[in-house]
Amino acid sequence: MISTGSRHRKYTILPLTRVEGHGKVTIHMNGEGEVEQARLHIVEFRGFERFILGRPYWEIPVIVQRLCGICPVSHHLAAAKAMDRIVGGEHLTPTAEKIRRLMHYGQIFQSHALHFFHLSSPDFLFGTDGTAASAFEAPAEQRNILAVAARYPQLAVQGVMMRRYGQEIIRATAGKKIHGTGAVPGGVNKNLSLSERDVLLKEAERMLEWARGALRLARDFTMDHLAELIPFGSFDSNHLSLVRESDGALDLYDGVLRAVDKDGRKLVDDVNCQRYLEVVREEVRPWSYMKFPFLRELGPEQGWYRVGPLARMNTCSFIGTPEADAAHREFMELNQGRPNNVTMCYHWARMIELLHSIEAIRDLLDDPDLQGDDLVVSGPRREEAVGLLEAPRGTLFHHYRVNRNDEVTMCNLIVSTTSNNEPMNRAVTKVAKDHFTGRKEIPEGLLNHIEVAIRAYDPCLSCATHAVGGMPLAVELRDASGALVDRRVRDAV
Amino acid sequence: MKTVTFTIDGKIVRADKGQTILKAAEAAGIYIPRLCACKDLVPHGSCRVCSVRVNGRIQASCVQTAAEGAIVESETDELREYRRNIIDMLFVEGNHFCMFCEKSGFCELQALAYRFGITAPKYRLLYPKRDIDLSHPEVYLDHNRCILCGRCVRASQDLDRKNVFQFVERGCRKRLQVNGEALSDTDLRAADQAVSACPVGALMRKRVGYAVPVGRRPYDEVPIGRDIEKKGEE
């Protein structure tokens, strides 16, 4: 929708499509047709941090995972890690730790497959195959998984089957594909039976092969369109993630905090998760329900950072599985070993993690510890604890206080999309400035550019405000007086 | 001991004189749904889920004794609908969030809902504001899930020989009250039969949580009442 005032215009994209959650984008243009400002607004509100107060602590890993239907395991495990410490059971048995890791890798595998194949692949496959005027401008009716299935059936089947495989792992370890109960304070409630293991093992090699293919697709797409992709929604930034404590390897389940700047200088390193508040703070802005986290030492202006697959490639020293490690080295060569700040490289990084996940799954399935019976440990109680892990979309922070009656009295959640709030706003602004400046009207195809930039981050908008509802998005154009000039709205699919 | 003979849905059933219809049906392998009735507890007749027609009149089968020649109807469309409505109302007048309740898979209310094919609320949810009492070191009381069946009241008095629970107020204000300011003031223990008597997630042992994985809980695979019905098939 476009609204016009005296000289200024404001575009609204509502709803944003093919992302999780409900959001809109507003683009303000001045009388000279220049983009002055672009903002991503998250219009949902959830309030999980408030309504779990007063509940018993052992319920929390099962309640908070209801924040999301795409990566509930991340919330389930982050909360469980915090509750491990509450019950003094942070040193899990090998069986418990490995079952949880398997669950988490299954989650990463299915979520990355979903994002790449179902949500983003239409942009790559149709925007650049010659059917559209330029990248990401394929007709709207083509930009969905059904069109992918019609034109590239083999690829669509692989996407669906990879997601299914990840969900089967979650079911085997958590009891259900979505919103299971597997992780309990101090451990897990089940091991992996030999029959469950055999079913998963049978398909592991095929999944590995398909993950290699998905990585090739993402890498080739990036390399073939490098000139176009490098500036697309890109900017220099800091990057933050967990890395393995001993050697800085990529570790999606546990580790210490590390942050690097755009050139790879370490801003934060080897920080224990329990001390996250010493390095991260959150800023509130009046126009969004989402907060804006930043590195405390640098302040809100300079300290904002990116999380997720791209950030993890930039922070980790290496990857502990051979094929993903080779892919990581190739990825880092793009910027001569320094951090890669290209927004569209999120997809390539995501597929490296997809490969890493299935390599880790295959190795874990051979481990006899998964059939162990020692499932839960406990020790001296604590009243406060933090649980962090690397969710598919980035670092996830869960922080709780629990009183002597077992009642939760404080909760703070910083989800990945919240950390990527400032970067997504910058990506939207960059795309709007590069592509909209000087235009009197914005065609629908161009609006997809905005969404492509947002989709690179694979945001979970509803998670980020902790919200209720479906997932539509809108773009608004306003004039200098704030009057609505134009507004484009799309309903949830 | 004298016996009486009567029929349930046309099937001839023998009962000891003075035995309730519910107990006689159970012995004959006929399941009549129930909530407030519980083995070893004096019947209460309050939930009305076990209602049957006895010679044309609706009676609670947990308190109605079997009479010679009585014609009892149980599995009729009318009575199924009647019971289903009661279960529906129990759901909406409390705050029953099965998706994260640790009693899921063990809960008799949830199991009955599954047995009756209830997948969504039929009536408007009332969302009452109720408290949770976590003051006791071993047990907690979540009033959000209490269905006022009185099992804990009877078990505490008759089996545990304590007097931890009572009902206060009447009608829609009726609620469960503990004998003290909070549960921690009472002499309740986790091993008390009052705790295990709760059919829902209102009175729970602390720190048990989700120890039993999904798929291995009593009602994950087998519908409530199936054990009784199986006896009738043998």
PDB file of N, CA and C in Angstrom, chain A residues 55-128:
ATOM      1  N   ARG A  55       5.104 -20.752  38.016  1.00  0.00           N
ATOM      2  CA  ARG A  55       4.982 -22.180  37.675  1.00  0.00           C
ATOM      3  C   ARG A  55       6.178 -22.951  38.244  1.00  0.00           C
ATOM      4  N   PRO A  56       6.019 -24.250  38.511  1.00  0.00           N
ATOM      5  CA  PRO A  56       7.156 -25.042  38.993  1.00  0.00           C
ATOM      6  C   PRO A  56       8.224 -25.194  37.908  1.00  0.00           C
ATOM      7  N   TYR A  57       9.484 -25.218  38.327  1.00  0.00           N
ATOM      8  CA  TYR A  57      10.581 -25.113  37.368  1.00  0.00           C
ATOM      9  C   TYR A  57      10.642 -26.278  36.379  1.00  0.00           C
ATOM     10  N   TRP A  58      10.210 -27.487  36.800  1.00  0.00           N
ATOM     11  CA  TRP A  58      10.351 -28.630  35.895  1.00  0.00           C
ATOM     12  C   TRP A  58       9.376 -28.559  34.720  1.00  0.00           C
ATOM     13  N   GLU A  59       8.359 -27.688  34.834  1.00  0.00           N
ATOM     14  CA  GLU A  59       7.425 -27.508  33.709  1.00  0.00           C
ATOM     15  C   GLU A  59       8.033 -26.647  32.598  1.00  0.00           C
ATOM     16  N   ILE A  60       9.014 -25.840  32.954  1.00  0.00           N
ATOM     17  CA  ILE A  60       9.439 -24.764  32.050  1.00  0.00           C
ATOM     18  C   ILE A  60       9.975 -25.267  30.702  1.00  0.00           C
ATOM     19  N   PRO A  61      10.837 -26.297  30.663  1.00  0.00           N
ATOM     20  CA  PRO A  61      11.298 -26.747  29.332  1.00  0.00           C
ATOM     21  C   PRO A  61      10.148 -27.184  28.428  1.00  0.00           C
ATOM     22  N   VAL A  62       9.065 -27.645  29.001  1.00  0.00           N
ATOM     23  CA  VAL A  62       7.929 -28.091  28.188  1.00  0.00           C
ATOM     24  C   VAL A  62       7.019 -26.909  27.828  1.00  0.00           C
ATOM     25  N   ILE A  63       6.901 -25.923  28.728  1.00  0.00           N
ATOM     26  CA  ILE A  63       6.047 -24.758  28.417  1.00  0.00           C
ATOM     27  C   ILE A  63       6.717 -23.850  27.387  1.00  0.00           C
ATOM     28  N   VAL A  64       7.964 -23.456  27.642  1.00  0.00           N
ATOM     29  CA  VAL A  64       8.564 -22.405  26.802  1.00  0.00           C
ATOM     30  C   VAL A  64       8.790 -22.850  25.360  1.00  0.00           C
ATOM     31  N   GLN A  65       8.870 -24.166  25.124  1.00  0.00           N
ATOM     32  CA  GLN A  65       9.060 -24.600  23.739  1.00  0.00           C
ATOM     33  C   GLN A  65       7.840 -24.262  22.881  1.00  0.00           C
ATOM     34  N   ARG A  66       6.711 -23.939  23.540  1.00  0.00           N
ATOM     35  CA  ARG A  66       5.501 -23.546  22.801  1.00  0.00           C
ATOM     36  C   ARG A  66       5.650 -22.180  22.159  1.00  0.00           C
ATOM     37  N   LEU A  67       6.764 -21.501  22.407  1.00  0.00           N
ATOM     38  CA  LEU A  67       7.071 -20.261  21.689  1.00  0.00           C
ATOM     39  C   LEU A  67       7.086 -20.495  20.194  1.00  0.00           C
ATOM     40  N   CYS A  68       7.405 -21.715  19.780  1.00  0.00           N
ATOM     41  CA  CYS A  68       7.662 -21.936  18.361  1.00  0.00           C
ATOM     42  C   CYS A  68       7.266 -23.348  17.954  1.00  0.00           C
ATOM     43  N   GLY A  69       6.798 -23.495  16.706  1.00  0.00           N
ATOM     44  CA  GLY A  69       6.517 -24.820  16.177  1.00  0.00           C
ATOM     45  C   GLY A  69       7.600 -25.275  15.219  1.00  0.00           C
ATOM     46  N   ILE A  70       8.557 -24.395  14.924  1.00  0.00           N
ATOM     47  CA  ILE A  70       9.629 -24.729  13.984  1.00  0.00           C
ATOM     48  C   ILE A  70      10.859 -25.228  14.723  1.00  0.00           C
ATOM     49  N   CYS A  71      11.288 -24.490  15.727  1.00  0.00           N
ATOM     50  CA  CYS A  71      12.445 -24.988  16.479  1.00  0.00           C
ATOM     51  C   CYS A  71      12.154 -25.057  17.972  1.00  0.00           C
ATOM     52  N   PRO A  72      11.087 -25.742  18.370  1.00  0.00           N
ATOM     53  CA  PRO A  72      10.782 -25.850  19.800  1.00  0.00           C
ATOM     54  C   PRO A  72      11.875 -26.545  20.591  1.00  0.00           C
ATOM     55  N   VAL A  73      12.608 -27.454  19.926  1.00  0.00           N
ATOM     56  CA  VAL A  73      13.664 -28.186  20.627  1.00  0.00           C
ATOM     57  C   VAL A  73      14.696 -27.227  21.208  1.00  0.00           C
ATOM     58  N   SER A  74      14.957 -26.133  20.493  1.00  0.00           N
ATOM     59  CA  SER A  74      15.959 -25.175  20.975  1.00  0.00           C
ATOM     60  C   SER A  74      15.526 -24.597  22.313  1.00  0.00           C
ATOM     61  N   HIS A  75      14.253 -24.180  22.393  1.00  0.00           N
ATOM     62  CA  HIS A  75      13.766 -23.630  23.663  1.00  0.00           C
ATOM     63  C   HIS A  75      13.696 -24.725  24.732  1.00  0.00           C
ATOM     64  N   HIS A  76      13.282 -25.894  24.320  1.00  0.00           N
ATOM     65  CA  HIS A  76      13.187 -27.030  25.238  1.00  0.00           C
ATOM     66  C   HIS A  76      14.557 -27.303  25.870  1.00  0.00           C
ATOM     67  N   LEU A  77      15.588 -27.334  25.039  1.00  0.00           N
ATOM     68  CA  LEU A  77      16.923 -27.669  25.537  1.00  0.00           C
ATOM     69  C   LEU A  77      17.576 -26.507  26.288  1.00  0.00           C
ATOM     70  N   ALA A  78      17.360 -25.289  25.813  1.00  0.00           N
ATOM     71  CA  ALA A  78      17.975 -24.147  26.515  1.00  0.00           C
ATOM     72  C   ALA A  78      17.388 -24.049  27.926  1.00  0.00           C
ATOM     73  N   ALA A  79      16.067 -24.230  28.035  1.00  0.00           N
ATOM     74  CA  ALA A  79      15.435 -24.181  29.357  1.00  0.00           C
ATOM     75  C   ALA A  79      15.910 -25.362  30.203  1.00  0.00           C
ATOM     76  N   ALA A  80      16.013 -26.539  29.577  1.00  0.00           N
ATOM     77  CA  ALA A  80      16.461 -27.713  30.326  1.00  0.00           C
ATOM     78  C   ALA A  80      17.898 -27.516  30.829  1.00  0.00           C
ATOM     79  N   LYS A  81      18.743 -26.874  30.010  1.00  0.00           N
ATOM     80  CA  LYS A  81      20.123 -26.634  30.445  1.00  0.00           C
ATOM     81  C   LYS A  81      20.153 -25.717  31.668  1.00  0.00           C
ATOM     82  N   ALA A  82      19.271 -24.719  31.656  1.00  0.00           N
ATOM     83  CA  ALA A  82      19.198 -23.839  32.829  1.00  0.00           C
ATOM     84  C   ALA A  82      18.705 -24.638  34.043  1.00  0.00           C
ATOM     85  N   MET A  83      17.692 -25.480  33.831  1.00  0.00           N
ATOM     86  CA  MET A  83      17.129 -26.247  34.950  1.00  0.00           C
ATOM     87  C   MET A  83      18.109 -27.329  35.441  1.00  0.00           C
ATOM     88  N   ASP A  84      19.002 -27.786  34.552  1.00  0.00           N
ATOM     89  CA  ASP A  84      20.061 -28.706  34.994  1.00  0.00           C
ATOM     90  C   ASP A  84      20.832 -28.062  36.146  1.00  0.00           C
ATOM     91  N   ARG A  85      21.169 -26.805  35.949  1.00  0.00           N
ATOM     92  CA  ARG A  85      21.947 -26.105  36.976  1.00  0.00           C
ATOM     93  C   ARG A  85      21.106 -25.862  38.229  1.00  0.00           C
ATOM     94  N   ILE A  86      19.824 -25.584  38.038  1.00  0.00           N
ATOM     95  CA  ILE A  86      18.944 -25.367  39.205  1.00  0.00           C
ATOM     96  C   ILE A  86      18.958 -26.610  40.101  1.00  0.00           C
ATOM     97  N   VAL A  87      18.935 -27.805  39.492  1.00  0.00           N
ATOM     98  CA  VAL A  87      18.919 -29.029  40.305  1.00  0.00           C
ATOM     99  C   VAL A  87      20.337 -29.564  40.556  1.00  0.00           C
ATOM    100  N   GLY A  88      21.343 -28.777  40.206  1.00  0.00           N
ATOM    101  CA  GLY A  88      22.725 -29.207  40.433  1.00  0.00           C
ATOM    102  C   GLY A  88      23.136 -30.366  39.548  1.00  0.00           C
ATOM    103  N   GLY A  89      22.487 -30.483  38.411  1.00  0.00           N
ATOM    104  CA  GLY A  89      22.766 -31.627  37.532  1.00  0.00           C
ATOM    105  C   GLY A  89      23.350 -31.219  36.199  1.00  0.00           C
ATOM    106  N   GLU A  90      24.203 -30.197  36.200  1.00  0.00           N
ATOM    107  CA  GLU A  90      24.728 -29.697  34.920  1.00  0.00           C
ATOM    108  C   GLU A  90      25.749 -30.634  34.272  1.00  0.00           C
ATOM    109  N   HIS A  91      26.330 -31.531  35.069  1.00  0.00           N
ATOM    110  CA  HIS A  91      27.255 -32.502  34.470  1.00  0.00           C
ATOM    111  C   HIS A  91      26.455 -33.752  34.122  1.00  0.00           C
ATOM    112  N   LEU A  92      25.900 -33.748  32.924  1.00  0.00           N
ATOM    113  CA  LEU A  92      25.000 -34.831  32.521  1.00  0.00           C
ATOM    114  C   LEU A  92      25.754 -36.140  32.350  1.00  0.00           C
ATOM    115  N   THR A  93      25.033 -37.243  32.404  1.00  0.00           N
ATOM    116  CA  THR A  93      25.636 -38.535  32.078  1.00  0.00           C
ATOM    117  C   THR A  93      25.919 -38.543  30.570  1.00  0.00           C
ATOM    118  N   PRO A  94      26.868 -39.385  30.128  1.00  0.00           N
ATOM    119  CA  PRO A  94      27.147 -39.428  28.679  1.00  0.00           C
ATOM    120  C   PRO A  94      25.889 -39.737  27.868  1.00  0.00           C
ATOM    121  N   THR A  95      25.060 -40.632  28.360  1.00  0.00           N
ATOM    122  CA  THR A  95      23.831 -40.958  27.624  1.00  0.00           C
ATOM    123  C   THR A  95      22.949 -39.728  27.477  1.00  0.00           C
ATOM    124  N   ALA A  96      22.730 -39.020  28.578  1.00  0.00           N
ATOM    125  CA  ALA A  96      21.840 -37.849  28.543  1.00  0.00           C
ATOM    126  C   ALA A  96      22.386 -36.780  27.605  1.00  0.00           C
ATOM    127  N   GLU A  97      23.683 -36.490  27.734  1.00  0.00           N
ATOM    128  CA  GLU A  97      24.273 -35.449  26.884  1.00  0.00           C
ATOM    129  C   GLU A  97      24.164 -35.823  25.396  1.00  0.00           C
ATOM    130  N   LYS A  98      24.422 -37.089  25.095  1.00  0.00           N
ATOM    131  CA  LYS A  98      24.411 -37.492  23.684  1.00  0.00           C
ATOM    132  C   LYS A  98      22.991 -37.568  23.128  1.00  0.00           C
ATOM    133  N   ILE A  99      22.041 -37.981  23.943  1.00  0.00           N
ATOM    134  CA  ILE A  99      20.648 -37.982  23.492  1.00  0.00           C
ATOM    135  C   ILE A  99      20.203 -36.545  23.194  1.00  0.00           C
ATOM    136  N   ARG A 100      20.565 -35.628  24.087  1.00  0.00           N
ATOM    137  CA  ARG A 100      20.192 -34.231  23.854  1.00  0.00           C
ATOM    138  C   ARG A 100      20.863 -33.670  22.600  1.00  0.00           C
ATOM    139  N   ARG A 101      22.122 -34.005  22.421  1.00  0.00           N
ATOM    140  CA  ARG A 101      22.822 -33.525  21.217  1.00  0.00           C
ATOM    141  C   ARG A 101      22.164 -34.086  19.952  1.00  0.00           C
ATOM    142  N   LEU A 102      21.825 -35.365  20.008  1.00  0.00           N
ATOM    143  CA  LEU A 102      21.166 -35.973  18.849  1.00  0.00           C
ATOM    144  C   LEU A 102      19.854 -35.246  18.547  1.00  0.00           C
ATOM    145  N   MET A 103      19.089 -34.978  19.614  1.00  0.00           N
ATOM    146  CA  MET A 103      17.829 -34.247  19.454  1.00  0.00           C
ATOM    147  C   MET A 103      18.086 -32.880  18.805  1.00  0.00           C
ATOM    148  N   HIS A 104      19.131 -32.217  19.291  1.00  0.00           N
ATOM    149  CA  HIS A 104      19.427 -30.871  18.796  1.00  0.00           C
ATOM    150  C   HIS A 104      19.906 -30.896  17.340  1.00  0.00           C
ATOM    151  N   TYR A 105      20.754 -31.845  16.992  1.00  0.00           N
ATOM    152  CA  TYR A 105      21.213 -31.931  15.598  1.00  0.00           C
ATOM    153  C   TYR A 105      20.031 -32.280  14.681  1.00  0.00           C
ATOM    154  N   GLY A 106      19.131 -33.120  15.165  1.00  0.00           N
ATOM    155  CA  GLY A 106      17.922 -33.433  14.391  1.00  0.00           C
ATOM    156  C   GLY A 106      17.103 -32.176  14.144  1.00  0.00           C
ATOM    157  N   GLN A 107      17.038 -31.355  15.181  1.00  0.00           N
ATOM    158  CA  GLN A 107      16.306 -30.085  15.095  1.00  0.00           C
ATOM    159  C   GLN A 107      16.951 -29.132  14.095  1.00  0.00           C
ATOM    160  N   ILE A 108      18.277 -28.997  14.180  1.00  0.00           N
ATOM    161  CA  ILE A 108      19.004 -28.111  13.257  1.00  0.00           C
ATOM    162  C   ILE A 108      18.787 -28.620  11.820  1.00  0.00           C
ATOM    163  N   PHE A 109      18.887 -29.921  11.655  1.00  0.00           N
ATOM    164  CA  PHE A 109      18.768 -30.521  10.323  1.00  0.00           C
ATOM    165  C   PHE A 109      17.391 -30.229   9.724  1.00  0.00           C
ATOM    166  N   GLN A 110      16.337 -30.455  10.503  1.00  0.00           N
ATOM    167  CA  GLN A 110      14.992 -30.253   9.936  1.00  0.00           C
ATOM    168  C   GLN A 110      14.690 -28.770   9.728  1.00  0.00           C
ATOM    169  N   SER A 111      15.141 -27.931  10.647  1.00  0.00           N
ATOM    170  CA  SER A 111      14.845 -26.501  10.530  1.00  0.00           C
ATOM    171  C   SER A 111      15.600 -25.876   9.359  1.00  0.00           C
ATOM    172  N   HIS A 112      16.872 -26.243   9.189  1.00  0.00           N
ATOM    173  CA  HIS A 112      17.651 -25.701   8.074  1.00  0.00           C
ATOM    174  C   HIS A 112      17.091 -26.211   6.738  1.00  0.00           C
ATOM    175  N   ALA A 113      16.675 -27.473   6.708  1.00  0.00           N
ATOM    176  CA  ALA A 113      16.093 -28.006   5.473  1.00  0.00           C
ATOM    177  C   ALA A 113      14.803 -27.259   5.146  1.00  0.00           C
ATOM    178  N   LEU A 114      13.989 -27.041   6.162  1.00  0.00           N
ATOM    179  CA  LEU A 114      12.728 -26.308   5.964  1.00  0.00           C
ATOM    180  C   LEU A 114      13.007 -24.917   5.420  1.00  0.00           C
ATOM    181  N   HIS A 115      13.941 -24.239   6.063  1.00  0.00           N
ATOM    182  CA  HIS A 115      14.193 -22.863   5.646  1.00  0.00           C
ATOM    183  C   HIS A 115      14.735 -22.805   4.222  1.00  0.00           C
ATOM    184  N   PHE A 116      15.701 -23.659   3.938  1.00  0.00           N
ATOM    185  CA  PHE A 116      16.349 -23.579   2.636  1.00  0.00           C
ATOM    186  C   PHE A 116      15.406 -24.022   1.515  1.00  0.00           C
ATOM    187  N   PHE A 117      14.779 -25.168   1.679  1.00  0.00           N
ATOM    188  CA  PHE A 117      13.972 -25.713   0.589  1.00  0.00           C
ATOM    189  C   PHE A 117      12.576 -25.078   0.518  1.00  0.00           C
ATOM    190  N   HIS A 118      11.887 -25.021   1.653  1.00  0.00           N
ATOM    191  CA  HIS A 118      10.499 -24.574   1.625  1.00  0.00           C
ATOM    192  C   HIS A 118      10.375 -23.053   1.524  1.00  0.00           C
ATOM    193  N   LEU A 119      11.240 -22.338   2.237  1.00  0.00           N
ATOM    194  CA  LEU A 119      11.044 -20.892   2.333  1.00  0.00           C
ATOM    195  C   LEU A 119      11.915 -20.092   1.360  1.00  0.00           C
ATOM    196  N   SER A 120      13.152 -20.488   1.178  1.00  0.00           N
ATOM    197  CA  SER A 120      14.058 -19.649   0.393  1.00  0.00           C
ATOM    198  C   SER A 120      14.342 -20.145  -1.018  1.00  0.00           C
ATOM    199  N   SER A 121      14.221 -21.449  -1.244  1.00  0.00           N
ATOM    200  CA  SER A 121      14.635 -21.952  -2.559  1.00  0.00           C
ATOM    201  C   SER A 121      13.854 -21.338  -3.731  1.00  0.00           C
ATOM    202  N   PRO A 122      12.574 -20.969  -3.563  1.00  0.00           N
ATOM    203  CA  PRO A 122      11.904 -20.335  -4.711  1.00  0.00           C
ATOM    204  C   PRO A 122      12.632 -19.075  -5.187  1.00  0.00           C
ATOM    205  N   ASP A 123      13.234 -18.344  -4.259  1.00  0.00           N
ATOM    206  CA  ASP A 123      13.956 -17.127  -4.654  1.00  0.00           C
ATOM    207  C   ASP A 123      15.166 -17.470  -5.515  1.00  0.00           C
ATOM    208  N   PHE A 124      15.877 -18.540  -5.132  1.00  0.00           N
ATOM    209  CA  PHE A 124      17.072 -18.905  -5.916  1.00  0.00           C
ATOM    210  C   PHE A 124      16.660 -19.537  -7.241  1.00  0.00           C
ATOM    211  N   LEU A 125      15.694 -20.421  -7.173  1.00  0.00           N
ATOM    212  CA  LEU A 125      15.399 -21.253  -8.335  1.00  0.00           C
ATOM    213  C   LEU A 125      14.660 -20.486  -9.432  1.00  0.00           C
ATOM    214  N   PHE A 126      13.774 -19.595  -9.027  1.00  0.00           N
ATOM    215  CA  PHE A 126      12.971 -18.894 -10.040  1.00  0.00           C
ATOM    216  C   PHE A 126      13.449 -17.469 -10.298  1.00  0.00           C
ATOM    217  N   GLY A 127      14.117 -16.877  -9.281  1.00  0.00           N
ATOM    218  CA  GLY A 127      14.553 -15.497  -9.465  1.00  0.00           C
ATOM    219  C   GLY A 127      15.767 -15.406 -10.365  1.00  0.00           C
ATOM    220  N   THR A 128      16.447 -16.508 -10.579  1.00  0.00           N
ATOM    221  CA  THR A 128      17.724 -16.428 -11.295  1.00  0.00           C
ATOM    222  C   THR A 128      17.802 -17.406 -12.460  1.00  0.00           C
TER     223      THR A 128
END
